[in-house]
Amino acid sequence: MKKILIAEDNDSNYLLMTYILKNHYEFERAANGQEAIDKAEGFDLILMDLRMPIKDGLQATREIREKLPDLPIVALTANAFDSDREDSLEAGCNDFLAKPISHEVCLKMIAKYIGE
């Protein structure tokens, strides 16, 4: 089964993601950007919250890209402005999902990069 790293500091957002993913993928949590960097190896995809403590998702993405240039990273943010999308893509994210995230849209986005 494919493994996803959920980089999310908010407990309720993390629980929502586990509900969406539980029957489809294995997953693990990183509660901040530094933890996401430290745990990134061994996963098939990262769902990266952009606003996190210690290091934000943009910085974490940049650092992960240096080590793992081919790992799919999908940005997650409640700030769905064009500038957020541009910043996330510029930092190295492959794609962008705006919160609140729909079950169907999330699974379709993940399948686009790593299959079902």
PDB file of C-alpha atoms in Angstrom:
ATOM      1  CA  MET A   1       0.000   0.000   0.000  1.00  0.00           C
ATOM      2  CA  LYS A   2       1.273   3.486  -0.873  1.00  0.00           C
ATOM      3  CA  LYS A   3       2.422   5.696   2.015  1.00  0.00           C
ATOM      4  CA  ILE A   4       1.539   9.375   2.474  1.00  0.00           C
ATOM      5  CA  LEU A   5       3.129  11.837   4.867  1.00  0.00           C
ATOM      6  CA  ILE A   6       0.550  14.320   6.163  1.00  0.00           C
ATOM      7  CA  ALA A   7       2.377  17.470   7.232  1.00  0.00           C
ATOM      8  CA  GLU A   8      -0.331  19.194   9.298  1.00  0.00           C
ATOM      9  CA  ASP A   9      -0.111  20.922  12.682  1.00  0.00           C
ATOM     10  CA  ASN A  10      -3.859  21.289  13.254  1.00  0.00           C
ATOM     11  CA  ASP A  11      -5.413  18.229  14.951  1.00  0.00           C
ATOM     12  CA  SER A  12      -8.855  18.568  13.375  1.00  0.00           C
ATOM     13  CA  ASN A  13      -7.402  18.983   9.865  1.00  0.00           C
ATOM     14  CA  TYR A  14      -5.186  15.943  10.450  1.00  0.00           C
ATOM     15  CA  LEU A  15      -8.196  13.890  11.594  1.00  0.00           C
ATOM     16  CA  LEU A  16     -10.104  14.894   8.464  1.00  0.00           C
ATOM     17  CA  MET A  17      -7.191  13.737   6.302  1.00  0.00           C
ATOM     18  CA  THR A  18      -7.001  10.402   8.135  1.00  0.00           C
ATOM     19  CA  TYR A  19     -10.726   9.904   7.530  1.00  0.00           C
ATOM     20  CA  ILE A  20     -10.264  10.559   3.800  1.00  0.00           C
ATOM     21  CA  LEU A  21      -7.180   8.344   3.436  1.00  0.00           C
ATOM     22  CA  LYS A  22      -7.814   5.470   5.869  1.00  0.00           C
ATOM     23  CA  ASN A  23      -9.242   2.950   3.389  1.00  0.00           C
ATOM     24  CA  HIS A  24      -6.881   3.816   0.551  1.00  0.00           C
ATOM     25  CA  TYR A  25      -3.360   4.554   1.804  1.00  0.00           C
ATOM     26  CA  GLU A  26      -1.012   4.150   4.749  1.00  0.00           C
ATOM     27  CA  PHE A  27      -0.138   7.484   6.342  1.00  0.00           C
ATOM     28  CA  GLU A  28       1.890   9.155   9.034  1.00  0.00           C
ATOM     29  CA  ARG A  29       1.857  12.645  10.515  1.00  0.00           C
ATOM     30  CA  ALA A  30       4.456  15.367  10.659  1.00  0.00           C
ATOM     31  CA  ALA A  31       3.262  18.091  13.046  1.00  0.00           C
ATOM     32  CA  ASN A  32       5.585  20.820  11.716  1.00  0.00           C
ATOM     33  CA  GLY A  33       7.787  21.631   8.746  1.00  0.00           C
ATOM     34  CA  GLN A  34      11.010  20.362  10.302  1.00  0.00           C
ATOM     35  CA  GLU A  35       9.382  17.030  11.117  1.00  0.00           C
ATOM     36  CA  ALA A  36       8.211  16.782   7.491  1.00  0.00           C
ATOM     37  CA  ILE A  37      11.801  17.285   6.307  1.00  0.00           C
ATOM     38  CA  ASP A  38      13.109  14.687   8.758  1.00  0.00           C
ATOM     39  CA  LYS A  39      10.477  12.075   7.836  1.00  0.00           C
ATOM     40  CA  ALA A  40      10.147  12.648   4.064  1.00  0.00           C
ATOM     41  CA  GLU A  41      12.159   9.663   2.863  1.00  0.00           C
ATOM     42  CA  GLY A  42      10.208   6.468   2.347  1.00  0.00           C
ATOM     43  CA  PHE A  43       6.904   8.095   1.432  1.00  0.00           C
ATOM     44  CA  ASP A  44       5.179   8.067  -1.955  1.00  0.00           C
ATOM     45  CA  LEU A  45       3.616  11.536  -1.550  1.00  0.00           C
ATOM     46  CA  ILE A  46       3.472  14.410   0.935  1.00  0.00           C
ATOM     47  CA  LEU A  47       0.391  16.482   1.716  1.00  0.00           C
ATOM     48  CA  MET A  48       1.996  19.721   2.925  1.00  0.00           C
ATOM     49  CA  ASP A  49       0.175  22.327   4.982  1.00  0.00           C
ATOM     50  CA  LEU A  50       1.696  25.705   4.171  1.00  0.00           C
ATOM     51  CA  ARG A  51       1.212  27.336   7.587  1.00  0.00           C
ATOM     52  CA  MET A  52       3.031  25.321  10.264  1.00  0.00           C
ATOM     53  CA  PRO A  53       5.316  26.039  13.214  1.00  0.00           C
ATOM     54  CA  ILE A  54       9.123  25.730  13.297  1.00  0.00           C
ATOM     55  CA  LYS A  55       9.383  25.726   9.482  1.00  0.00           C
ATOM     56  CA  ASP A  56       6.466  26.530   7.237  1.00  0.00           C
ATOM     57  CA  GLY A  57       5.416  24.277   4.382  1.00  0.00           C
ATOM     58  CA  LEU A  58       7.163  26.366   1.734  1.00  0.00           C
ATOM     59  CA  GLN A  59      10.545  26.136   3.454  1.00  0.00           C
ATOM     60  CA  ALA A  60      10.033  22.446   4.185  1.00  0.00           C
ATOM     61  CA  THR A  61       9.179  21.825   0.526  1.00  0.00           C
ATOM     62  CA  ARG A  62      12.329  23.625  -0.647  1.00  0.00           C
ATOM     63  CA  GLU A  63      14.501  21.514   1.661  1.00  0.00           C
ATOM     64  CA  ILE A  64      12.772  18.244   0.733  1.00  0.00           C
ATOM     65  CA  ARG A  65      13.219  19.070  -2.970  1.00  0.00           C
ATOM     66  CA  GLU A  66      16.996  19.244  -2.446  1.00  0.00           C
ATOM     67  CA  LYS A  67      17.049  15.614  -1.199  1.00  0.00           C
ATOM     68  CA  LEU A  68      14.064  14.119  -3.021  1.00  0.00           C
ATOM     69  CA  PRO A  69      13.474  15.966  -6.301  1.00  0.00           C
ATOM     70  CA  ASP A  70      10.931  13.446  -7.632  1.00  0.00           C
ATOM     71  CA  LEU A  71       8.723  13.026  -4.545  1.00  0.00           C
ATOM     72  CA  PRO A  72       5.216  14.402  -5.247  1.00  0.00           C
ATOM     73  CA  ILE A  73       4.265  17.190  -2.814  1.00  0.00           C
ATOM     74  CA  VAL A  74       0.734  18.622  -2.758  1.00  0.00           C
ATOM     75  CA  ALA A  75       0.262  21.894  -0.887  1.00  0.00           C
ATOM     76  CA  LEU A  76      -2.717  22.244   1.457  1.00  0.00           C
ATOM     77  CA  THR A  77      -3.860  25.650   2.630  1.00  0.00           C
ATOM     78  CA  ALA A  78      -6.869  27.544   3.871  1.00  0.00           C
ATOM     79  CA  ASN A  79      -5.512  30.579   2.020  1.00  0.00           C
ATOM     80  CA  ALA A  80      -6.638  29.854  -1.510  1.00  0.00           C
ATOM     81  CA  PHE A  81      -5.311  33.025  -3.114  1.00  0.00           C
ATOM     82  CA  ASP A  82      -3.507  32.909  -6.460  1.00  0.00           C
ATOM     83  CA  SER A  83      -0.351  34.117  -4.688  1.00  0.00           C
ATOM     84  CA  ASP A  84      -0.457  31.084  -2.351  1.00  0.00           C
ATOM     85  CA  ARG A  85      -0.751  28.766  -5.327  1.00  0.00           C
ATOM     86  CA  GLU A  86       2.127  30.522  -7.089  1.00  0.00           C
ATOM     87  CA  ASP A  87       4.301  30.498  -3.954  1.00  0.00           C
ATOM     88  CA  SER A  88       3.710  26.785  -3.386  1.00  0.00           C
ATOM     89  CA  LEU A  89       4.504  25.860  -6.993  1.00  0.00           C
ATOM     90  CA  GLU A  90       7.590  28.090  -6.937  1.00  0.00           C
ATOM     91  CA  ALA A  91       8.785  26.360  -3.728  1.00  0.00           C
ATOM     92  CA  GLY A  92       8.546  22.996  -5.505  1.00  0.00           C
ATOM     93  CA  CYS A  93       5.047  21.664  -4.815  1.00  0.00           C
ATOM     94  CA  ASN A  94       3.571  19.653  -7.664  1.00  0.00           C
ATOM     95  CA  ASP A  95       0.016  20.756  -7.009  1.00  0.00           C
ATOM     96  CA  PHE A  96      -2.296  22.662  -4.674  1.00  0.00           C
ATOM     97  CA  LEU A  97      -5.466  21.863  -2.701  1.00  0.00           C
ATOM     98  CA  ALA A  98      -7.504  24.516  -0.903  1.00  0.00           C
ATOM     99  CA  LYS A  99      -9.120  23.799   2.481  1.00  0.00           C
ATOM    100  CA  PRO A 100     -11.763  22.742   3.228  1.00  0.00           C
ATOM    101  CA  ILE A 101     -10.817  19.689   1.199  1.00  0.00           C
ATOM    102  CA  SER A 102     -13.438  17.467  -0.353  1.00  0.00           C
ATOM    103  CA  HIS A 103     -13.011  13.707  -0.007  1.00  0.00           C
ATOM    104  CA  GLU A 104     -13.384  13.102  -3.738  1.00  0.00           C
ATOM    105  CA  VAL A 105     -11.102  15.941  -4.881  1.00  0.00           C
ATOM    106  CA  CYS A 106      -8.377  14.904  -2.437  1.00  0.00           C
ATOM    107  CA  LEU A 107      -8.363  11.248  -3.529  1.00  0.00           C
ATOM    108  CA  LYS A 108      -8.431  12.226  -7.195  1.00  0.00           C
ATOM    109  CA  MET A 109      -5.452  14.553  -6.678  1.00  0.00           C
ATOM    110  CA  ILE A 110      -3.436  11.858  -4.887  1.00  0.00           C
ATOM    111  CA  ALA A 111      -4.301   9.229  -7.525  1.00  0.00           C
ATOM    112  CA  LYS A 112      -3.018  11.620 -10.196  1.00  0.00           C
ATOM    113  CA  TYR A 113       0.469  11.278  -8.696  1.00  0.00           C
ATOM    114  CA  ILE A 114       0.668   7.815  -7.106  1.00  0.00           C
ATOM    115  CA  GLY A 115      -2.377   5.851  -8.266  1.00  0.00           C
ATOM    116  CA  GLU A 116      -5.134   4.394  -6.119  1.00  0.00           C
TER     117      GLU A 116
END
